[in-house]
Coordinates of C-alpha atoms in Angstrom, one line a residue:
M1 CA 0.3 0.0 0.0
Y2 CA 1.2 3.6 -1.2
K3 CA 1.8 6.3 1.4
P4 CA 3.1 9.6 0.5
H5 CA 6.7 10.3 0.6
T6 CA 6.7 14.0 0.2
I7 CA 5.0 17.1 1.5
E8 CA 3.3 17.7 -1.6
Q9 CA 1.9 13.6 -1.8
Y10 CA 0.8 14.2 2.2
K11 CA -1.1 17.3 0.8
I12 CA -2.7 15.7 -1.8
Q13 CA -3.5 12.3 0.4
Q14 CA -5.4 14.8 3.2
F15 CA -7.5 15.9 0.4
L16 CA -8.5 12.7 -1.1
D17 CA -8.7 11.1 2.6
H18 CA -11.5 14.1 3.1
T19 CA -12.8 13.9 -0.5
F20 CA -13.4 10.2 -1.3
A21 CA -14.5 7.1 0.4
M22 CA -10.6 5.8 -0.2
E23 CA -11.5 1.9 0.7
H24 CA -13.0 2.0 -2.8
F25 CA -9.7 3.4 -4.4
L26 CA -6.2 2.4 -5.3
V27 CA -3.5 5.2 -4.9
S28 CA -0.9 5.4 -6.9
P29 CA 2.1 8.2 -7.3
L30 CA 2.8 9.7 -10.2
S31 CA 5.7 12.1 -9.1
R32 CA 6.9 14.2 -6.0
S33 CA 3.8 16.3 -6.5
A34 CA 1.0 14.2 -8.0
L35 CA -0.9 11.1 -7.1
M36 CA -3.5 8.9 -8.8
L37 CA -6.8 7.5 -7.7
E38 CA -8.1 4.6 -9.7
D39 CA -11.2 2.5 -8.8
R40 CA -12.6 -0.7 -9.0
C41 CA -13.6 -0.4 -12.5
G42 CA -10.4 0.7 -13.8
E43 CA -11.4 4.4 -13.8
R44 CA -8.8 6.9 -13.0
I45 CA -8.4 10.5 -11.9
A46 CA -5.0 12.4 -11.0
F47 CA -4.2 15.2 -8.6
S48 CA -1.4 17.7 -8.1
F49 CA -0.5 20.2 -5.4
S50 CA 1.1 23.5 -6.3
D51 CA 0.6 27.1 -5.3
N52 CA -0.7 25.6 -1.9
E53 CA -3.6 24.0 -3.6
V54 CA -4.6 20.6 -4.7
R55 CA -5.8 20.4 -8.3
E56 CA -7.1 17.9 -10.7
I57 CA -4.5 17.3 -13.4
P58 CA -4.8 15.4 -17.0
I59 CA -3.8 11.6 -17.0
P60 CA -0.3 11.3 -17.9
S61 CA 1.0 9.6 -21.3
A62 CA 2.6 6.4 -20.8
P63 CA 6.3 6.7 -21.5
S64 CA 7.3 5.7 -25.2
P65 CA 9.0 2.1 -25.1
D66 CA 11.9 3.8 -27.1
K67 CA 12.8 6.0 -23.7
V68 CA 12.0 3.3 -21.6
K69 CA 14.4 1.3 -23.0
S70 CA 17.3 4.2 -24.0
F71 CA 16.9 5.1 -20.2
I72 CA 17.0 1.2 -18.9
R73 CA 20.4 0.9 -21.6
S74 CA 22.2 4.1 -19.9
F75 CA 21.5 2.9 -16.2
R76 CA 22.7 -0.5 -17.0
A77 CA 25.7 0.9 -18.4
L78 CA 26.5 3.0 -14.9
G79 CA 29.5 2.4 -13.6
A80 CA 28.2 2.6 -9.8
K81 CA 25.0 1.8 -9.5
P82 CA 22.4 2.7 -6.8
H83 CA 21.8 0.1 -4.0
L84 CA 18.1 -1.0 -4.7
R85 CA 17.3 -4.0 -2.8
T86 CA 13.5 -3.3 -1.2
F87 CA 10.4 -1.7 -2.5
E88 CA 11.2 1.2 -0.1
D89 CA 14.6 1.7 -1.8
V90 CA 13.3 2.2 -5.5
T91 CA 10.8 4.5 -4.3
R92 CA 13.0 6.9 -3.0
W93 CA 15.2 6.5 -5.9
W94 CA 12.6 6.9 -8.4
L95 CA 11.2 10.0 -6.5
N96 CA 14.1 11.7 -6.1
H97 CA 16.0 11.0 -9.6
P98 CA 14.7 12.2 -13.3
N99 CA 13.9 9.4 -15.2
P100 CA 10.9 8.4 -17.7
L101 CA 9.6 5.1 -16.0
T102 CA 6.6 4.8 -14.3
Y103 CA 6.1 3.9 -10.7
Q104 CA 5.1 0.5 -11.7
Q105 CA 7.7 0.1 -14.2
A106 CA 10.1 1.6 -11.7
L107 CA 8.9 -1.4 -9.3
G108 CA 9.2 -4.4 -12.2
L109 CA 6.0 -5.7 -11.0
P110 CA 3.3 -6.9 -13.4
D111 CA -0.4 -5.8 -13.3
E112 CA -2.1 -8.2 -11.0
L113 CA 1.0 -8.0 -8.6
Y114 CA 1.3 -4.1 -8.7
R115 CA -2.3 -4.1 -7.9
R116 CA -2.2 -6.2 -4.9
F117 CA 1.3 -3.9 -4.0
L118 CA -1.2 -0.9 -3.9
S119 CA -4.1 -2.3 -2.1
S120 CA -2.4 -4.6 0.7
T121 CA 0.1 -4.4 3.6
L122 CA 3.7 -6.0 3.3
I123 CA 4.2 -9.4 5.1
E124 CA 6.8 -9.8 7.5
D125 CA 9.3 -12.6 7.4
E126 CA 7.4 -14.4 10.1
D127 CA 4.1 -14.0 7.8
A128 CA 5.8 -15.8 5.1
Q129 CA 7.1 -18.3 6.8
R130 CA 3.7 -19.3 8.6
L131 CA 1.8 -19.0 5.0
A132 CA 4.4 -21.5 3.2
A133 CA 4.2 -23.7 6.4
S134 CA 0.6 -24.2 6.5
G135 CA 1.1 -26.4 3.4
L136 CA -2.1 -24.9 1.3
V137 CA -1.7 -20.8 -0.1
S138 CA -4.6 -18.7 -1.2
E139 CA -4.1 -17.0 -4.3
D140 CA -3.9 -13.3 -2.5
A141 CA -1.5 -15.2 0.4
Y142 CA 0.7 -16.5 -2.4
Q143 CA 1.0 -12.7 -4.2
D144 CA 1.7 -11.2 -0.8
I145 CA 4.5 -14.4 -0.2
Q146 CA 5.9 -13.0 -3.9
L147 CA 5.9 -9.2 -2.7
W148 CA 7.7 -10.1 0.6
Y149 CA 9.9 -12.1 -1.5
L150 CA 11.2 -9.2 -4.2
N151 CA 11.0 -6.7 -1.2
G152 CA 14.5 -7.5 -0.4
N153 CA 14.7 -11.1 0.2
T154 CA 15.6 -12.8 -3.0
A155 CA 19.3 -12.9 -2.1
D156 CA 18.9 -15.4 1.1
C157 CA 15.9 -16.9 -0.1
W158 CA 14.3 -19.0 -3.0
L159 CA 10.7 -18.9 -4.3
G160 CA 9.0 -20.9 -7.1
P161 CA 7.1 -23.6 -8.8
L162 CA 8.3 -27.2 -8.0
G163 CA 5.6 -28.5 -10.8
I164 CA 2.3 -30.3 -10.5
D165 CA 0.9 -33.4 -9.5
G166 CA -2.6 -35.1 -9.2
T167 CA -2.7 -32.7 -5.9
G168 CA -2.2 -29.1 -7.6
N169 CA 0.4 -27.0 -8.5
L170 CA 3.5 -27.4 -5.9
Y171 CA 5.4 -24.9 -4.9
A172 CA 8.2 -24.4 -2.4
L173 CA 9.8 -21.6 0.0
T174 CA 13.3 -21.8 0.6
F175 CA 15.1 -19.6 3.4
N176 CA 18.9 -19.4 3.3
Y177 CA 19.1 -20.8 0.3
G178 CA 22.3 -22.4 -0.9
T179 CA 23.7 -22.6 2.5
P180 CA 23.9 -25.6 5.0
R181 CA 20.9 -23.7 7.1
A182 CA 18.5 -24.4 4.1
K183 CA 14.9 -24.7 5.3
E184 CA 12.5 -25.5 2.5
L185 CA 8.7 -25.3 2.7
K186 CA 6.6 -26.7 0.1
F187 CA 3.0 -25.8 -0.2
Y188 CA -0.1 -26.1 -2.8
L189 CA -1.8 -23.2 -4.5
L190 CA -5.4 -23.0 -3.8
D191 CA -6.5 -22.2 -7.6
D192 CA -8.8 -23.6 -9.8
Y193 CA -6.8 -26.5 -10.7
Y194 CA -6.4 -27.6 -7.1
R195 CA -10.3 -27.1 -6.1
H196 CA -10.8 -29.5 -9.4
M197 CA -8.7 -32.0 -8.5
N198 CA -9.9 -32.1 -5.0
H199 CA -13.6 -31.7 -5.4
I200 CA -13.8 -28.7 -3.6
L201 CA -16.8 -26.3 -5.2

């Protein structure tokens, strides 16, 4: 769930909280001084803060693929790259450095996972371990585990599919991956295939 990182964003968030029933919307940043609202039907509206006032602004057009590719090539060519380990690291870098990327592009999240990121609170280590250890994980909970994994845990852990069997799609989350202390937790994904194979209506 996105929280304001600048004074301008905070002022906009105050306006949104006072004006809208925020439980029906997703909030995402457009820049240091602009936020966007999206409802469950995909309708969007954007606001900026300038001259001590919150104002509605046009939805910015998506950056051209050529600009994005050019920026990524330049970024990869940097001698000393910034250390961007967590979503918070990426967020602060994206806000403080000129770039053509959308926030979603900067985070590197696909649409469904990005919406989950905007609508939920990131889980902690013990939550990820508890969910995986349960042996059966819902699709929403698996997205929570994915976000936890991508949020600074890819170096020490491994998350991914192991295959499919007569019960369902089998996944594993391994802590301390590649070390003698490795701990693998296997679980099934509670998806349509699992429901079908286990006769769950």
